[in-house]
Amino acid sequence: QVQLVESGGGLVQAGGSLRLSCAVSARTSSMYAVGWFRQAPGKEREFVAGISWTIPSTQYTDSVKGRFTISRDITKNTVYLQMNSLKPEDTAVYYCAARSVIATVRSNDYDYWGQGTQVTVSS
């Protein structure tokens, strides 16, 4: 069983920054890839960024490239999403999710999900 706990959401003005954290709890945390997804009201859940745990491979959706950075701290079993230059369209509930080994962009590929954290960017 894998448990994921997100933190770090909040309200920020456009142009500001937030860092989201995803604490991964599992017997073999080193085998899991983690993806960040977001869902805005009335919209489908979309992939934001992903990191494969065992190899230093990252992926980003085009709209966040150059602004968001995903990283991991293996010693803390935690994945971070540093979000800079935030825009009102980044407003959403952000979820982290885990799957075996390699990160993908498809939410259906992920087996475990956190409860989500709200990010609100004001204009």
Tab-separated table of N, CA, C and O in Angstrom:
chain	number	residue	atom	x	y	z
A	1	GLN	N	0.838	-1.185	0.000
A	1	GLN	CA	0.000	0.000	0.000
A	1	GLN	C	0.881	1.246	0.000
A	1	GLN	O	1.907	1.282	0.679
A	2	VAL	N	0.483	2.227	-0.773
A	2	VAL	CA	1.227	3.489	-0.876
A	2	VAL	C	0.320	4.612	-0.427
A	2	VAL	O	-0.840	4.699	-0.844
A	3	GLN	N	0.846	5.461	0.407
A	3	GLN	CA	0.103	6.644	0.834
A	3	GLN	C	0.835	7.898	0.373
A	3	GLN	O	2.072	7.969	0.455
A	4	LEU	N	0.068	8.846	-0.114
A	4	LEU	CA	0.619	10.098	-0.603
A	4	LEU	C	-0.064	11.246	0.132
A	4	LEU	O	-1.295	11.280	0.226
A	5	VAL	N	0.727	12.182	0.604
A	5	VAL	CA	0.173	13.335	1.315
A	5	VAL	C	0.762	14.606	0.717
A	5	VAL	O	1.980	14.815	0.770
A	6	GLU	N	-0.114	15.435	0.127
A	6	GLU	CA	0.330	16.695	-0.455
A	6	GLU	C	0.252	17.814	0.587
A	6	GLU	O	-0.578	17.773	1.502
A	7	SER	N	1.084	18.801	0.390
A	7	SER	CA	1.030	20.007	1.207
A	7	SER	C	1.640	21.152	0.419
A	7	SER	O	2.305	20.925	-0.606
A	8	GLY	N	1.407	22.368	0.895
A	8	GLY	CA	2.045	23.523	0.291
A	8	GLY	C	1.153	24.394	-0.568
A	8	GLY	O	1.602	25.424	-1.075
A	9	GLY	N	-0.095	24.001	-0.758
A	9	GLY	CA	-0.991	24.837	-1.543
A	9	GLY	C	-1.357	26.114	-0.807
A	9	GLY	O	-1.030	26.291	0.368
A	10	GLY	N	-2.038	27.010	-1.521
A	10	GLY	CA	-2.456	28.253	-0.902
A	10	GLY	C	-2.863	29.282	-1.921
A	10	GLY	O	-3.066	28.968	-3.103
A	11	LEU	N	-2.990	30.512	-1.454
A	11	LEU	CA	-3.373	31.642	-2.293
A	11	LEU	C	-2.147	32.497	-2.561
A	11	LEU	O	-1.405	32.841	-1.634
A	12	VAL	N	-1.933	32.825	-3.819
A	12	VAL	CA	-0.769	33.620	-4.199
A	12	VAL	C	-1.173	34.560	-5.328
A	12	VAL	O	-2.080	34.245	-6.119
A	13	GLN	N	-0.514	35.684	-5.422
A	13	GLN	CA	-0.778	36.611	-6.516
A	13	GLN	C	-0.071	36.149	-7.784
A	13	GLN	O	0.938	35.435	-7.728
A	14	ALA	N	-0.595	36.572	-8.900
A	14	ALA	CA	0.033	36.247	-10.177
A	14	ALA	C	1.486	36.712	-10.172
A	14	ALA	O	1.804	37.804	-9.680
A	15	GLY	N	2.355	35.853	-10.686
A	15	GLY	CA	3.781	36.136	-10.677
A	15	GLY	C	4.504	35.574	-9.469
A	15	GLY	O	5.739	35.553	-9.445
A	16	GLY	N	3.744	35.117	-8.495
A	16	GLY	CA	4.335	34.580	-7.285
A	16	GLY	C	4.737	33.126	-7.422
A	16	GLY	O	4.646	32.531	-8.509
A	17	SER	N	5.170	32.547	-6.297
A	17	SER	CA	5.679	31.178	-6.292
A	17	SER	C	5.069	30.379	-5.142
A	17	SER	O	4.706	30.940	-4.108
A	18	LEU	N	4.974	29.094	-5.353
A	18	LEU	CA	4.601	28.135	-4.320
A	18	LEU	C	5.419	26.876	-4.522
A	18	LEU	O	5.804	26.557	-5.653
A	19	ARG	N	5.635	26.143	-3.444
A	19	ARG	CA	6.260	24.832	-3.567
A	19	ARG	C	5.343	23.798	-2.936
A	19	ARG	O	5.034	23.873	-1.735
A	20	LEU	N	4.934	22.853	-3.745
A	20	LEU	CA	4.117	21.748	-3.276
A	20	LEU	C	5.009	20.572	-2.894
A	20	LEU	O	6.044	20.342	-3.527
A	21	SER	N	4.595	19.858	-1.871
A	21	SER	CA	5.315	18.666	-1.440
A	21	SER	C	4.393	17.461	-1.503
A	21	SER	O	3.195	17.576	-1.234
A	22	CYS	N	4.968	16.328	-1.822
A	22	CYS	CA	4.228	15.063	-1.847
A	22	CYS	C	5.058	14.042	-1.085
A	22	CYS	O	6.094	13.587	-1.578
A	23	ALA	N	4.616	13.708	0.106
A	23	ALA	CA	5.306	12.716	0.916
A	23	ALA	C	4.798	11.329	0.547
A	23	ALA	O	3.592	11.073	0.600
A	24	VAL	N	5.718	10.454	0.166
A	24	VAL	CA	5.368	9.111	-0.282
A	24	VAL	C	5.699	8.108	0.811
A	24	VAL	O	6.831	8.044	1.278
A	25	SER	N	4.704	7.355	1.215
A	25	SER	CA	4.899	6.345	2.245
A	25	SER	C	4.597	4.988	1.654
A	25	SER	O	3.475	4.703	1.250
A	26	ALA	N	5.634	4.134	1.563
A	26	ALA	CA	5.456	2.795	1.017
A	26	ALA	C	6.606	1.937	1.505
A	26	ALA	O	7.659	2.445	1.869
A	27	ARG	N	6.402	0.633	1.451
A	27	ARG	CA	7.466	-0.273	1.893
A	27	ARG	C	8.670	-0.185	0.980
A	27	ARG	O	9.805	-0.332	1.403
A	28	THR	N	8.409	0.062	-0.317
A	28	THR	CA	9.511	0.178	-1.273
A	28	THR	C	9.339	1.454	-2.075
A	28	THR	O	9.063	1.426	-3.274
A	29	SER	N	9.499	2.599	-1.407
A	29	SER	CA	9.279	3.883	-2.064
A	29	SER	C	10.190	4.088	-3.251
A	29	SER	O	9.863	4.818	-4.174
A	30	SER	N	11.333	3.452	-3.253
A	30	SER	CA	12.282	3.666	-4.333
A	30	SER	C	11.794	3.121	-5.658
A	30	SER	O	12.369	3.414	-6.688
A	31	MET	N	10.723	2.348	-5.666
A	31	MET	CA	10.247	1.750	-6.910
A	31	MET	C	9.165	2.577	-7.588
A	31	MET	O	8.696	2.214	-8.652
A	32	TYR	N	8.774	3.689	-7.008
A	32	TYR	CA	7.634	4.421	-7.524
A	32	TYR	C	8.023	5.703	-8.247
A	32	TYR	O	8.917	6.413	-7.820
A	33	ALA	N	7.305	5.944	-9.349
A	33	ALA	CA	7.356	7.231	-10.025
A	33	ALA	C	6.197	8.079	-9.517
A	33	ALA	O	5.160	7.550	-9.114
A	34	VAL	N	6.367	9.373	-9.549
A	34	VAL	CA	5.342	10.281	-9.046
A	34	VAL	C	4.991	11.310	-10.107
A	34	VAL	O	5.870	11.873	-10.763
A	35	GLY	N	3.720	11.516	-10.262
A	35	GLY	CA	3.240	12.550	-11.162
A	35	GLY	C	2.411	13.566	-10.411
A	35	GLY	O	1.759	13.237	-9.422
A	36	TRP	N	2.471	14.799	-10.884
A	36	TRP	CA	1.583	15.851	-10.393
A	36	TRP	C	0.516	16.108	-11.451
A	36	TRP	O	0.839	16.268	-12.627
A	37	PHE	N	-0.711	16.138	-11.006
A	37	PHE	CA	-1.840	16.441	-11.866
A	37	PHE	C	-2.615	17.606	-11.251
A	37	PHE	O	-2.456	17.906	-10.070
A	38	ARG	N	-3.443	18.227	-12.051
A	38	ARG	CA	-4.288	19.300	-11.508
A	38	ARG	C	-5.659	19.248	-12.160
A	38	ARG	O	-5.798	18.772	-13.294
A	39	GLN	N	-6.632	19.742	-11.421
A	39	GLN	CA	-7.993	19.775	-11.936
A	39	GLN	C	-8.639	21.090	-11.523
A	39	GLN	O	-8.775	21.375	-10.328
A	40	ALA	N	-8.996	21.860	-12.525
A	40	ALA	CA	-9.698	23.119	-12.302
A	40	ALA	C	-11.203	22.869	-12.375
A	40	ALA	O	-11.646	21.887	-12.991
A	41	PRO	N	-12.007	23.732	-11.765
A	41	PRO	CA	-13.463	23.536	-11.796
A	41	PRO	C	-13.995	23.433	-13.215
A	41	PRO	O	-13.659	24.257	-14.073
A	42	GLY	N	-14.775	22.398	-13.469
A	42	GLY	CA	-15.371	22.207	-14.777
A	42	GLY	C	-14.441	21.666	-15.841
A	42	GLY	O	-14.839	21.559	-17.007
A	43	LYS	N	-13.216	21.314	-15.444
A	43	LYS	CA	-12.251	20.808	-16.420
A	43	LYS	C	-11.791	19.415	-16.027
A	43	LYS	O	-11.922	18.991	-14.885
A	44	GLU	N	-11.247	18.719	-17.001
A	44	GLU	CA	-10.711	17.394	-16.736
A	44	GLU	C	-9.367	17.504	-16.014
A	44	GLU	O	-8.665	18.496	-16.118
A	45	ARG	N	-9.037	16.438	-15.302
A	45	ARG	CA	-7.744	16.380	-14.638
A	45	ARG	C	-6.655	16.312	-15.700
A	45	ARG	O	-6.771	15.559	-16.675
A	46	GLU	N	-5.600	17.088	-15.521
A	46	GLU	CA	-4.531	17.111	-16.505
A	46	GLU	C	-3.166	16.883	-15.854
A	46	GLU	O	-2.926	17.260	-14.708
A	47	PHE	N	-2.294	16.289	-16.636
A	47	PHE	CA	-0.923	16.045	-16.217
A	47	PHE	C	-0.169	17.372	-16.145
A	47	PHE	O	-0.305	18.218	-17.031
A	48	VAL	N	0.639	17.528	-15.101
A	48	VAL	CA	1.463	18.723	-14.956
A	48	VAL	C	2.942	18.380	-15.083
A	48	VAL	O	3.656	18.956	-15.889
A	49	ALA	N	3.395	17.430	-14.277
A	49	ALA	CA	4.808	17.061	-14.273
A	49	ALA	C	4.954	15.677	-13.676
A	49	ALA	O	4.108	15.237	-12.886
A	50	GLY	N	6.047	15.001	-14.055
A	50	GLY	CA	6.286	13.671	-13.514
A	50	GLY	C	7.765	13.414	-13.362
A	50	GLY	O	8.586	13.994	-14.075
A	51	ILE	N	8.091	12.554	-12.419
A	51	ILE	CA	9.479	12.186	-12.190
A	51	ILE	C	9.550	10.698	-11.930
A	51	ILE	O	8.774	10.153	-11.142
A	52	SER	N	10.470	10.066	-12.622
A	52	SER	CA	10.680	8.644	-12.423
A	52	SER	C	11.656	8.458	-11.273
A	52	SER	O	12.681	9.113	-11.220
A	53	TRP	N	11.329	7.559	-10.390
A	53	TRP	CA	12.068	7.498	-9.117
A	53	TRP	C	13.474	6.960	-9.276
A	53	TRP	O	14.416	7.452	-8.673
A	54	THR	N	13.634	5.917	-10.079
A	54	THR	CA	14.921	5.234	-10.115
A	54	THR	C	15.884	5.825	-11.128
A	54	THR	O	17.067	5.540	-11.088
A	55	ILE	N	15.379	6.642	-12.037
A	55	ILE	CA	16.261	7.297	-12.992
A	55	ILE	C	15.899	8.782	-12.999
A	55	ILE	O	14.761	9.140	-12.765
A	56	PRO	N	16.847	9.650	-13.260
A	56	PRO	CA	16.564	11.091	-13.200
A	56	PRO	C	15.851	11.596	-14.443
A	56	PRO	O	16.391	12.390	-15.215
A	57	SER	N	14.625	11.140	-14.636
A	57	SER	CA	13.856	11.521	-15.809
A	57	SER	C	12.644	12.322	-15.399
A	57	SER	O	11.898	11.900	-14.511
A	58	THR	N	12.451	13.476	-16.012
A	58	THR	CA	11.311	14.327	-15.696
A	58	THR	C	10.520	14.662	-16.957
A	58	THR	O	11.058	14.632	-18.068
A	59	GLN	N	9.238	14.954	-16.761
A	59	GLN	CA	8.361	15.344	-17.872
A	59	GLN	C	7.511	16.514	-17.408
A	59	GLN	O	7.159	16.600	-16.227
A	60	TYR	N	7.147	17.371	-18.353
A	60	TYR	CA	6.301	18.527	-18.048
A	60	TYR	C	5.294	18.730	-19.168
A	60	TYR	O	5.594	18.492	-20.340
A	61	THR	N	4.135	19.214	-18.800
A	61	THR	CA	3.220	19.651	-19.825
A	61	THR	C	3.710	20.995	-20.363
A	61	THR	O	4.389	21.749	-19.651
A	62	ASP	N	3.392	21.295	-21.598
A	62	ASP	CA	3.963	22.475	-22.253
A	62	ASP	C	3.661	23.776	-21.516
A	62	ASP	O	4.491	24.683	-21.470
A	63	SER	N	2.492	23.874	-20.928
A	63	SER	CA	2.074	25.135	-20.322
A	63	SER	C	2.866	25.508	-19.073
A	63	SER	O	2.794	26.649	-18.618
A	64	VAL	N	3.601	24.560	-18.504
A	64	VAL	CA	4.370	24.861	-17.284
A	64	VAL	C	5.867	24.795	-17.493
A	64	VAL	O	6.638	25.109	-16.572
A	65	LYS	N	6.306	24.407	-18.666
A	65	LYS	CA	7.742	24.309	-18.940
A	65	LYS	C	8.405	25.668	-18.750
A	65	LYS	O	7.915	26.692	-19.228
A	66	GLY	N	9.529	25.658	-18.032
A	66	GLY	CA	10.240	26.895	-17.751
A	66	GLY	C	9.750	27.618	-16.517
A	66	GLY	O	10.400	28.555	-16.046
A	67	ARG	N	8.592	27.200	-15.990
A	67	ARG	CA	8.051	27.836	-14.782
A	67	ARG	C	8.000	26.874	-13.601
A	67	ARG	O	8.203	27.290	-12.461
A	68	PHE	N	7.713	25.619	-13.853
A	68	PHE	CA	7.593	24.611	-12.800
A	68	PHE	C	8.789	23.670	-12.845
A	68	PHE	O	9.314	23.360	-13.926
A	69	THR	N	9.194	23.197	-11.683
A	69	THR	CA	10.282	22.229	-11.596
A	69	THR	C	9.879	21.127	-10.625
A	69	THR	O	9.515	21.403	-9.474
A	70	ILE	N	9.956	19.889	-11.087
A	70	ILE	CA	9.692	18.742	-10.230
A	70	ILE	C	11.026	18.169	-9.780
A	70	ILE	O	11.979	18.098	-10.560
A	71	SER	N	11.085	17.783	-8.527
A	71	SER	CA	12.327	17.214	-7.996
A	71	SER	C	11.978	16.214	-6.901
A	71	SER	O	10.834	16.131	-6.465
A	72	ARG	N	12.976	15.476	-6.481
A	72	ARG	CA	12.746	14.460	-5.463
A	72	ARG	C	13.853	14.513	-4.423
A	72	ARG	O	14.996	14.885	-4.725
A	73	ASP	N	13.523	14.141	-3.205
A	73	ASP	CA	14.499	13.936	-2.152
A	73	ASP	C	14.311	12.501	-1.684
A	73	ASP	O	13.377	12.199	-0.929
A	74	ILE	N	15.181	11.632	-2.157
A	74	ILE	CA	15.043	10.214	-1.852
A	74	ILE	C	15.179	9.964	-0.356
A	74	ILE	O	14.501	9.087	0.200
A	75	THR	N	16.015	10.728	0.322
A	75	THR	CA	16.218	10.513	1.754
A	75	THR	C	14.958	10.820	2.554
A	75	THR	O	14.761	10.290	3.641
A	76	LYS	N	14.109	11.704	2.021
A	76	LYS	CA	12.870	12.068	2.701
A	76	LYS	C	11.642	11.440	2.056
A	76	LYS	O	10.520	11.702	2.484
A	77	ASN	N	11.850	10.654	0.994
A	77	ASN	CA	10.718	10.070	0.264
A	77	ASN	C	9.689	11.134	-0.106
A	77	ASN	O	8.479	10.945	0.064
A	78	THR	N	10.187	12.240	-0.598
A	78	THR	CA	9.310	13.375	-0.906
A	78	THR	C	9.602	13.901	-2.306
A	78	THR	O	10.762	13.979	-2.713
A	79	VAL	N	8.542	14.236	-3.007
A	79	VAL	CA	8.636	14.860	-4.322
A	79	VAL	C	8.106	16.281	-4.208
A	79	VAL	O	7.082	16.512	-3.554
A	80	TYR	N	8.785	17.212	-4.845
A	80	TYR	CA	8.415	18.619	-4.774
A	80	TYR	C	8.003	19.124	-6.157
A	80	TYR	O	8.504	18.651	-7.177
A	81	LEU	N	7.124	20.094	-6.147
A	81	LEU	CA	6.787	20.814	-7.373
A	81	LEU	C	6.966	22.291	-7.076
A	81	LEU	O	6.152	22.900	-6.380
A	82	GLN	N	8.071	22.841	-7.565
A	82	GLN	CA	8.331	24.271	-7.408
A	82	GLN	C	7.625	25.003	-8.538
A	82	GLN	O	7.892	24.736	-9.713
A	83	MET	N	6.742	25.911	-8.166
A	83	MET	CA	5.946	26.625	-9.159
A	83	MET	C	6.273	28.107	-9.091
A	83	MET	O	6.013	28.754	-8.077
A	84	ASN	N	6.862	28.612	-10.152
A	84	ASN	CA	7.227	30.026	-10.243
A	84	ASN	C	6.406	30.715	-11.328
A	84	ASN	O	5.799	30.066	-12.178
A	85	SER	N	6.406	32.024	-11.293
A	85	SER	CA	5.682	32.819	-12.299
A	85	SER	C	4.257	32.322	-12.471
A	85	SER	O	3.776	32.115	-13.591
A	86	LEU	N	3.593	32.129	-11.360
A	86	LEU	CA	2.250	31.562	-11.401
A	86	LEU	C	1.270	32.493	-12.107
A	86	LEU	O	1.376	33.723	-12.028
A	87	LYS	N	0.327	31.864	-12.790
A	87	LYS	CA	-0.691	32.578	-13.554
A	87	LYS	C	-2.077	32.192	-13.016
A	87	LYS	O	-2.240	31.098	-12.468
A	88	PRO	N	-3.065	33.042	-13.208
A	88	PRO	CA	-4.421	32.683	-12.767
A	88	PRO	C	-4.898	31.353	-13.348
A	88	PRO	O	-5.627	30.614	-12.674
A	89	GLU	N	-4.465	31.026	-14.544
A	89	GLU	CA	-4.887	29.755	-15.142
A	89	GLU	C	-4.234	28.540	-14.509
A	89	GLU	O	-4.579	27.409	-14.844
A	90	ASP	N	-3.297	28.751	-13.591
A	90	ASP	CA	-2.731	27.636	-12.827
A	90	ASP	C	-3.613	27.265	-11.637
A	90	ASP	O	-3.337	26.272	-10.948
A	91	THR	N	-4.645	28.040	-11.392
A	91	THR	CA	-5.546	27.754	-10.279
A	91	THR	C	-6.230	26.410	-10.470
A	91	THR	O	-6.838	26.145	-11.504
A	92	ALA	N	-6.092	25.550	-9.467
A	92	ALA	CA	-6.656	24.204	-9.542
A	92	ALA	C	-6.382	23.479	-8.226
A	92	ALA	O	-5.621	23.961	-7.390
A	93	VAL	N	-6.986	22.310	-8.101
A	93	VAL	CA	-6.574	21.380	-7.055
A	93	VAL	C	-5.452	20.534	-7.647
A	93	VAL	O	-5.596	19.964	-8.728
A	94	TYR	N	-4.354	20.480	-6.937
A	94	TYR	CA	-3.184	19.738	-7.401
A	94	TYR	C	-3.088	18.422	-6.640
A	94	TYR	O	-3.178	18.394	-5.405
A	95	TYR	N	-2.913	17.361	-7.398
A	95	TYR	CA	-2.808	16.020	-6.834
A	95	TYR	C	-1.458	15.403	-7.195
A	95	TYR	O	-0.971	15.581	-8.310
A	96	CYS	N	-0.884	14.658	-6.273
A	96	CYS	CA	0.228	13.811	-6.652
A	96	CYS	C	-0.254	12.364	-6.695
A	96	CYS	O	-1.197	11.991	-6.000
A	97	ALA	N	0.388	11.609	-7.555
A	97	ALA	CA	-0.009	10.227	-7.777
A	97	ALA	C	1.232	9.377	-7.982
A	97	ALA	O	2.272	9.890	-8.417
A	98	ALA	N	1.127	8.093	-7.705
A	98	ALA	CA	2.275	7.208	-7.807
A	98	ALA	C	1.945	5.989	-8.655
A	98	ALA	O	0.810	5.502	-8.661
A	99	ARG	N	2.945	5.517	-9.352
A	99	ARG	CA	2.845	4.279	-10.124
A	99	ARG	C	4.230	3.642	-10.123
A	99	ARG	O	5.213	4.232	-9.686
A	100	SER	N	4.292	2.447	-10.691
A	100	SER	CA	5.545	1.705	-10.657
A	100	SER	C	6.572	2.281	-11.612
A	100	SER	O	6.290	2.470	-12.791
A	101	VAL	N	7.715	2.625	-11.105
A	101	VAL	CA	8.979	2.899	-11.806
A	101	VAL	C	8.976	4.149	-12.698
A	101	VAL	O	9.675	5.106	-12.444
A	102	ILE	N	8.230	4.125	-13.804
A	102	ILE	CA	8.344	5.171	-14.824
A	102	ILE	C	7.114	6.072	-14.809
A	102	ILE	O	5.981	5.589	-14.844
A	103	ALA	N	7.339	7.379	-14.806
A	103	ALA	CA	6.232	8.325	-14.855
A	103	ALA	C	5.640	8.379	-16.257
A	103	ALA	O	6.364	8.288	-17.249
A	104	THR	N	4.336	8.526	-16.334
A	104	THR	CA	3.649	8.727	-17.596
A	104	THR	C	2.712	9.925	-17.461
A	104	THR	O	2.530	10.458	-16.370
A	105	VAL	N	2.110	10.340	-18.579
A	105	VAL	CA	1.240	11.507	-18.557
A	105	VAL	C	-0.222	11.142	-18.372
A	105	VAL	O	-1.065	12.019	-18.251
A	106	ARG	N	-0.536	9.863	-18.357
A	106	ARG	CA	-1.932	9.431	-18.295
A	106	ARG	C	-2.350	9.164	-16.856
A	106	ARG	O	-1.750	8.346	-16.172
A	107	SER	N	-3.383	9.817	-16.404
A	107	SER	CA	-3.825	9.638	-15.015
A	107	SER	C	-4.269	8.205	-14.754
A	107	SER	O	-4.082	7.702	-13.631
A	108	ASN	N	-4.807	7.523	-15.743
A	108	ASN	CA	-5.263	6.144	-15.535
A	108	ASN	C	-4.123	5.171	-15.260
A	108	ASN	O	-4.360	4.050	-14.807
A	109	ASP	N	-2.889	5.587	-15.560
A	109	ASP	CA	-1.737	4.711	-15.310
A	109	ASP	C	-1.326	4.689	-13.849
A	109	ASP	O	-0.541	3.845	-13.439
A	110	TYR	N	-1.847	5.635	-13.068
A	110	TYR	CA	-1.416	5.785	-11.681
A	110	TYR	C	-2.337	5.030	-10.738
A	110	TYR	O	-3.564	5.079	-10.867
A	111	ASP	N	-1.724	4.352	-9.796
A	111	ASP	CA	-2.477	3.479	-8.894
A	111	ASP	C	-2.845	4.136	-7.576
A	111	ASP	O	-3.802	3.724	-6.924
A	112	TYR	N	-2.068	5.112	-7.164
A	112	TYR	CA	-2.268	5.715	-5.849
A	112	TYR	C	-2.332	7.237	-5.986
A	112	TYR	O	-1.566	7.817	-6.754
A	113	TRP	N	-3.206	7.838	-5.196
A	113	TRP	CA	-3.440	9.277	-5.288
A	113	TRP	C	-3.495	9.905	-3.904
A	113	TRP	O	-3.962	9.285	-2.934
A	114	GLY	N	-3.010	11.133	-3.836
A	114	GLY	CA	-3.181	11.907	-2.620
A	114	GLY	C	-4.530	12.581	-2.592
A	114	GLY	O	-5.330	12.450	-3.529
A	115	GLN	N	-4.771	13.342	-1.544
A	115	GLN	CA	-6.082	13.953	-1.340
A	115	GLN	C	-6.221	15.280	-2.078
A	115	GLN	O	-7.337	15.787	-2.224
A	116	GLY	N	-5.125	15.835	-2.531
A	116	GLY	CA	-5.154	17.090	-3.271
A	116	GLY	C	-4.903	18.295	-2.387
A	116	GLY	O	-5.187	18.280	-1.187
A	117	THR	N	-4.358	19.334	-3.001
A	117	THR	CA	-4.132	20.603	-2.303
A	117	THR	C	-4.518	21.739	-3.243
A	117	THR	O	-4.189	21.713	-4.428
A	118	GLN	N	-5.220	22.711	-2.708
A	118	GLN	CA	-5.740	23.794	-3.533
A	118	GLN	C	-4.678	24.852	-3.780
A	118	GLN	O	-4.008	25.309	-2.843
A	119	VAL	N	-4.533	25.233	-5.039
A	119	VAL	CA	-3.676	26.357	-5.425
A	119	VAL	C	-4.571	27.393	-6.096
A	119	VAL	O	-5.261	27.082	-7.071
A	120	THR	N	-4.551	28.599	-5.569
A	120	THR	CA	-5.341	29.688	-6.132
A	120	THR	C	-4.422	30.850	-6.451
A	120	THR	O	-3.692	31.326	-5.578
A	121	VAL	N	-4.453	31.287	-7.699
A	121	VAL	CA	-3.613	32.387	-8.156
A	121	VAL	C	-4.523	33.555	-8.512
A	121	VAL	O	-5.351	33.445	-9.423
A	122	SER	N	-4.370	34.652	-7.811
A	122	SER	CA	-5.209	35.824	-8.055
A	122	SER	C	-4.537	36.753	-9.056
A	122	SER	O	-3.313	36.847	-9.117
A	123	SER	N	-5.373	37.429	-9.834
A	123	SER	CA	-4.826	38.335	-10.858
A	123	SER	C	-4.616	39.729	-10.304
A	123	SER	O	-5.023	40.063	-9.225
